[in-house]
Coordinates of C-alpha atoms in Angstrom, one line a residue:
M670 CA -25.8 2.2 -0.6
K671 CA -29.6 2.4 -0.5
K672 CA -30.9 3.8 2.8
R673 CA -32.8 1.3 4.9
E674 CA -36.3 2.3 5.9
K675 CA -35.8 0.8 9.4
I676 CA -32.3 0.4 10.8
M677 CA -31.8 -3.1 12.2
K678 CA -30.7 -2.9 15.8
I679 CA -27.8 -5.1 16.7
V680 CA -26.5 -6.5 20.0
F681 CA -22.9 -7.6 19.6
A682 CA -21.4 -10.2 22.0
G683 CA -17.7 -10.6 21.9
T684 CA -14.7 -10.3 24.2
P685 CA -11.1 -10.5 22.8
L686 CA -9.2 -8.5 20.2
F687 CA -10.3 -11.0 17.5
A688 CA -13.9 -9.6 17.9
V689 CA -13.0 -5.9 17.5
K690 CA -12.7 -5.8 13.7
P691 CA -16.1 -7.4 13.1
L692 CA -17.7 -4.9 15.5
E693 CA -15.9 -2.0 13.9
K694 CA -17.0 -3.1 10.4
I695 CA -20.7 -3.4 11.5
I696 CA -20.6 0.2 12.8
E697 CA -18.8 1.4 9.6
R698 CA -21.6 0.0 7.5
G699 CA -24.2 2.1 9.3
Y700 CA -25.9 -0.4 11.5
E701 CA -27.1 0.6 14.9
V702 CA -25.3 -1.3 17.6
V703 CA -27.5 -0.8 20.7
G704 CA -25.3 -2.7 23.1
A705 CA -22.1 -4.9 23.5
V706 CA -22.1 -7.9 25.8
V707 CA -18.6 -8.7 27.0
Q708 CA -17.0 -11.0 29.6
P709 CA -16.2 -9.4 32.9
D710 CA -12.9 -7.6 33.5
K711 CA -10.1 -10.0 34.6
P712 CA -6.8 -9.6 36.4
Q713 CA -3.8 -9.3 34.0
G714 CA -0.1 -9.5 34.4
R715 CA 2.1 -10.2 37.4
K716 CA 0.3 -7.6 39.6
G717 CA -3.1 -8.9 38.7
V718 CA -4.5 -5.5 37.5
L719 CA -8.2 -5.7 36.7
T720 CA -8.2 -5.1 32.9
P721 CA -11.2 -4.4 30.6
P722 CA -11.4 -6.7 27.5
P723 CA -10.6 -5.2 24.1
V724 CA -14.3 -5.2 22.9
K725 CA -15.3 -3.3 26.1
R726 CA -12.6 -0.7 25.5
F727 CA -13.7 -0.3 21.8
A728 CA -17.4 -0.1 22.6
A729 CA -16.8 2.5 25.3
E730 CA -14.9 4.6 22.9
R731 CA -17.8 4.5 20.5
G732 CA -20.4 5.3 23.2
I733 CA -22.0 1.8 23.0
P734 CA -23.6 0.6 26.2
V735 CA -21.7 -2.4 27.7
L736 CA -23.1 -5.4 29.6
Q737 CA -20.7 -7.6 31.5
P738 CA -22.7 -10.3 33.3
E739 CA -20.9 -13.1 35.1
K740 CA -23.6 -15.4 33.7
L741 CA -25.6 -14.0 30.8
R742 CA -28.5 -16.4 31.5
E743 CA -29.0 -14.6 34.8
D744 CA -29.2 -11.1 33.3
I745 CA -31.9 -11.6 30.7
S746 CA -33.8 -8.4 31.7
A747 CA -30.9 -6.1 31.0
L748 CA -30.3 -7.9 27.6
R749 CA -34.0 -7.5 26.7
A750 CA -33.9 -3.8 27.6
L751 CA -31.4 -3.2 24.8
G752 CA -34.2 -3.8 22.3
G753 CA -32.0 -5.6 19.7
D754 CA -33.5 -7.2 16.6
V755 CA -30.5 -9.5 16.2
M756 CA -27.5 -10.6 18.2
I757 CA -24.1 -11.2 16.5
T758 CA -21.6 -13.2 18.6
C759 CA -17.9 -13.5 18.0
A760 CA -15.6 -15.2 20.5
Y761 CA -17.9 -14.1 23.4
G762 CA -16.9 -16.9 25.7
Q763 CA -20.2 -18.0 27.3
I764 CA -22.7 -20.6 26.1
L765 CA -26.1 -19.0 25.3
T766 CA -29.4 -20.5 26.6
Q767 CA -32.6 -20.8 24.8
A768 CA -34.0 -17.9 26.8
V769 CA -31.3 -15.7 25.2
L770 CA -31.8 -17.0 21.7
D771 CA -35.6 -16.3 22.0
L772 CA -35.0 -12.6 22.7
F773 CA -34.1 -11.7 19.1
P774 CA -36.7 -11.7 16.3
L775 CA -34.0 -12.1 13.6
G776 CA -32.0 -14.7 15.6
V777 CA -28.6 -15.0 17.1
W778 CA -25.7 -15.5 14.6
N779 CA -22.1 -16.4 15.4
I780 CA -18.9 -15.7 13.5
H781 CA -16.9 -18.9 14.0
A782 CA -13.2 -19.0 13.0
S783 CA -13.2 -22.3 11.0
L784 CA -14.8 -23.9 8.1
L785 CA -17.6 -25.7 9.9
P786 CA -18.3 -28.5 10.7
K787 CA -14.6 -28.9 11.2
Y788 CA -13.0 -27.4 14.4
R789 CA -16.1 -26.7 16.4
G790 CA -15.3 -25.5 19.9
A791 CA -12.9 -23.3 21.8
S792 CA -9.7 -23.3 19.8
P793 CA -10.4 -23.5 16.1
I794 CA -7.5 -21.4 14.9
Q795 CA -4.8 -22.9 17.1
S796 CA -6.1 -26.4 16.4
C797 CA -6.1 -25.8 12.7
V798 CA -2.4 -24.7 12.7
L799 CA -1.4 -27.6 15.0
A800 CA -3.0 -30.0 12.6
G801 CA -1.0 -28.6 9.7
E802 CA -4.0 -27.6 7.7
T803 CA -3.4 -25.6 4.6
E804 CA -6.8 -23.9 4.4
T805 CA -9.3 -22.5 6.8
G806 CA -11.8 -19.6 7.0
V807 CA -14.7 -18.2 8.9
T808 CA -18.3 -19.3 9.0
V809 CA -21.4 -17.3 9.9
M810 CA -23.9 -19.7 11.5
K811 CA -27.2 -19.4 13.3
T812 CA -26.6 -20.2 17.0
A813 CA -28.3 -23.3 18.3
L814 CA -28.1 -25.0 21.7
G815 CA -25.4 -27.4 20.6
L816 CA -21.7 -26.4 20.4
D817 CA -21.3 -24.6 17.0
T818 CA -23.9 -27.0 15.5
G819 CA -26.2 -24.4 13.9
D820 CA -27.1 -24.0 10.3
M821 CA -24.6 -22.1 8.2
L822 CA -25.4 -18.9 6.4
L823 CA -22.1 -18.4 4.6
A824 CA -18.4 -19.1 4.8
L825 CA -15.3 -17.4 3.5
K826 CA -12.1 -19.4 2.8
T827 CA -8.4 -18.5 3.0
E828 CA -5.1 -20.4 2.6
I829 CA -2.8 -20.8 5.5
G830 CA 0.9 -19.8 4.9
A831 CA 3.4 -22.5 5.5
A832 CA 5.2 -20.5 8.2
E833 CA 2.1 -18.6 9.4
T834 CA 1.6 -18.6 13.2
Y835 CA -1.5 -18.8 15.3
G836 CA -1.2 -15.0 16.1
E837 CA -0.7 -14.1 12.4
L838 CA -3.6 -16.2 11.3
S839 CA -5.8 -14.8 14.0
E840 CA -5.3 -11.3 12.8
R841 CA -6.2 -12.3 9.2
L842 CA -9.3 -14.3 10.3
S843 CA -10.5 -11.3 12.3
L844 CA -10.5 -9.2 9.2
L845 CA -12.1 -12.1 7.2
G846 CA -14.8 -12.3 10.0
A847 CA -15.5 -8.6 9.6
E848 CA -15.9 -9.2 5.8
A849 CA -18.2 -12.2 6.4
V850 CA -20.5 -10.5 8.9
V851 CA -21.2 -7.5 6.6
K852 CA -22.0 -9.9 3.8
A853 CA -24.4 -11.8 6.2
L854 CA -26.3 -8.9 7.7
P855 CA -28.3 -7.8 4.6
L856 CA -29.4 -11.5 4.2
I857 CA -30.4 -11.7 7.9
E858 CA -32.2 -8.4 7.7
S859 CA -34.2 -9.3 4.5
G860 CA -34.8 -13.0 5.5
N861 CA -33.7 -13.8 1.9
Y862 CA -31.5 -16.8 2.7
T863 CA -31.4 -20.6 2.8
P864 CA -29.2 -21.8 5.6
E865 CA -27.2 -25.0 5.1
K866 CA -27.2 -27.8 7.6
Q867 CA -23.8 -29.0 8.9
D868 CA -22.6 -32.5 7.9
E869 CA -22.3 -34.3 11.2
A870 CA -20.1 -37.0 9.5
R871 CA -17.4 -34.4 8.9
A872 CA -17.7 -32.7 12.3
S873 CA -14.8 -32.3 14.8
V874 CA -14.7 -30.6 18.2
V875 CA -11.6 -29.0 19.7
R876 CA -11.1 -28.0 23.4
K877 CA -9.2 -25.1 24.9
I878 CA -5.4 -25.4 24.5
T879 CA -3.5 -26.1 27.7
K880 CA 0.1 -25.0 28.6
E881 CA 1.0 -28.6 28.9
Q882 CA 0.3 -29.2 25.2
A883 CA 2.9 -26.7 24.3
K884 CA 5.9 -28.9 25.5
I885 CA 8.0 -30.0 22.5
D886 CA 8.4 -33.7 22.1
F887 CA 11.5 -34.3 19.9
S888 CA 10.5 -37.9 19.3
R889 CA 8.0 -36.4 16.9
S890 CA 8.7 -35.5 13.2
A891 CA 10.1 -32.1 12.2
D892 CA 6.8 -31.1 10.6
E893 CA 4.8 -31.9 13.7
I894 CA 7.3 -29.9 15.8
V895 CA 7.1 -26.9 13.4
N896 CA 3.3 -27.0 13.5
L897 CA 3.4 -27.1 17.3
V898 CA 5.7 -24.0 17.4
R899 CA 3.5 -22.2 14.9
G900 CA 0.3 -23.1 16.7
M901 CA 1.6 -21.9 20.1
N902 CA 3.0 -18.6 18.9
P903 CA 2.5 -16.1 20.5
E904 CA 0.9 -18.0 23.4
P905 CA 1.3 -20.1 25.4
A906 CA 4.6 -20.6 23.5
A907 CA 6.2 -24.0 22.6
F908 CA 8.9 -24.9 25.1
S909 CA 11.4 -27.5 26.2
F910 CA 14.1 -27.8 28.8
L911 CA 17.9 -27.9 28.6
G912 CA 18.7 -29.2 32.0
E913 CA 17.1 -26.7 34.3
L914 CA 16.8 -24.0 31.7
R915 CA 13.4 -23.5 30.1
L916 CA 13.5 -22.4 26.5
N917 CA 10.5 -21.0 24.6
V918 CA 10.5 -21.5 20.9
Y919 CA 8.6 -19.1 18.7
R920 CA 9.9 -20.0 15.2
A921 CA 11.2 -23.3 13.8
E922 CA 11.7 -25.0 10.4
A923 CA 12.4 -28.5 9.2
A924 CA 16.0 -29.3 8.5
S925 CA 18.4 -32.2 7.6
R926 CA 20.9 -33.7 10.0
P927 CA 24.5 -32.7 9.4
E928 CA 26.8 -35.5 8.1
G929 CA 27.9 -37.7 10.9
T930 CA 25.0 -37.1 13.2
E931 CA 22.7 -39.8 11.9
N932 CA 22.8 -41.7 15.1
A933 CA 22.2 -38.7 17.4
R934 CA 19.5 -39.0 20.0
E935 CA 16.2 -37.3 19.6
G936 CA 16.4 -33.9 21.3
E937 CA 20.2 -33.7 20.9
I938 CA 21.8 -30.5 19.7
L939 CA 23.6 -31.1 16.4
S940 CA 25.2 -27.7 15.7
D941 CA 28.9 -27.2 15.7
G942 CA 28.3 -23.5 15.9
P943 CA 25.9 -20.6 15.0
K944 CA 26.6 -20.8 11.3
Q945 CA 24.6 -24.0 11.1
G946 CA 21.8 -22.6 13.1
F947 CA 20.3 -24.1 16.2
L948 CA 19.8 -27.7 15.0
V949 CA 18.1 -30.3 17.1
A950 CA 17.6 -34.0 16.2
C951 CA 14.1 -35.2 16.0
K952 CA 12.3 -38.3 14.6
G953 CA 13.5 -38.8 11.0
G954 CA 15.6 -35.7 10.8
A955 CA 16.2 -32.4 12.5
V956 CA 14.5 -29.1 13.3
K957 CA 16.1 -25.7 13.3
L958 CA 15.0 -23.4 16.1
T959 CA 15.1 -20.0 14.5
E960 CA 13.6 -17.8 17.3
V961 CA 13.9 -18.6 21.0
Q962 CA 13.6 -17.1 24.4
A963 CA 15.3 -18.3 27.6
A964 CA 13.3 -17.9 30.8
G965 CA 13.6 -14.3 32.0
G966 CA 15.4 -13.2 28.8
K967 CA 14.4 -11.6 25.5
R968 CA 13.5 -13.3 22.2
M969 CA 16.5 -13.8 19.9
R970 CA 17.6 -15.7 16.9
G971 CA 18.5 -19.3 17.6
A972 CA 21.9 -18.8 16.1
D973 CA 22.5 -15.9 18.5
F974 CA 21.5 -18.1 21.4
L975 CA 24.2 -20.6 20.4
N976 CA 26.7 -17.9 19.9
G977 CA 26.2 -16.9 23.5
R978 CA 27.3 -20.4 24.4
K979 CA 24.0 -21.0 26.2
A980 CA 23.8 -24.4 24.5
E981 CA 26.4 -26.7 23.0
K982 CA 26.6 -29.6 20.6
G983 CA 25.7 -32.9 22.3
Q984 CA 23.4 -31.4 25.0
V985 CA 20.0 -33.0 25.0
F986 CA 16.6 -31.5 25.5
S987 CA 14.2 -33.3 27.8
C988 CA 11.4 -35.0 25.9

C-alpha cells in the first residue's frame, strides 16, 4: 500500500462489542487513532459491578486515549484537544450536536447496521430479524443532525440465514462494518466521492427493543414466533409462562400439528413425548421449541425439557 504523505488522524466513537472490529481494522490499516470516545462505565450483573465497555477495554490495550463524557456536548474542549481530522462513529449511543460535527474538517461518519434508509434508529439488527427480512447490511453515512438521515457514502449487503439469530447476525455485521469503514476511509481522506441522498419515501425508524416485546404470543403464526425467538436471542430472550414457570426460548422452528390436535388451543402443548419435540399450537399450525431455559436453570433442548416432565401435553402457555 502506498504510504500516505500525511496520516489522517481519526477519533473513533463507539461503545459495545459490535464496534470493536471496525476500530481494530482501522488500526490494522495504519491509520492513526488519536482518541476513542466511549459511553461511561456502567454497573453490570447482580452485584452491579462498574464495568468498562468493550471499546474502552480494547482502546486501553492499544494505548489509545479514552474519553467517557456523560454528555459529549458538554465536553467539546477535550474532544477538540484530540486534534482529529475525522470522526468515525459506530454504535456510540449519544446523539451528536452541530458543535461536535463542526470540529472535524473531514466530517463525522457513521457505520450503521442496516441498509439505509430502512431501519434507522436504535435497534436495526434486531428489528430486521424480527421483521423476517432476508437481506441486510451496513451503511457508511455522513452524520447529520437528524436520526441516521445523512448522505450515504457506501453500503455492503449480506443475506440473513433462515435460522440466524440477532447475536449471530450482529457478529457478522460487525465484521462487515469493519470491511466497510476501511473501504470508506480512503474516499473520505481524498475527498473523491459523491454521497447519495437517502430516499425519505423508503425510510423507517426503529426504537430500542423492550423486554415486554419479547413475550411470545401463541395467537401469532409460527413464522412470526420463530422470528421473535431469533430476534431476541441472546437478549432479552423470548419467553412465556407455563403457570408460574417462566420459560425462555432461544431456538424454535415452524412445525405441523400432529394428527388429532387440529382443535387444540393456541399455546397448548401438543407433544405426547420428547420424540415429537416440544410442540406448541399457534395460529395456523404449530411451533417446535428446540432450545429453552427455565427460570434459574440452564439452557437445554426442548425435547429434554419435556423428558424431565417439566411440561405435559394439554398444558397451555399464557398468551
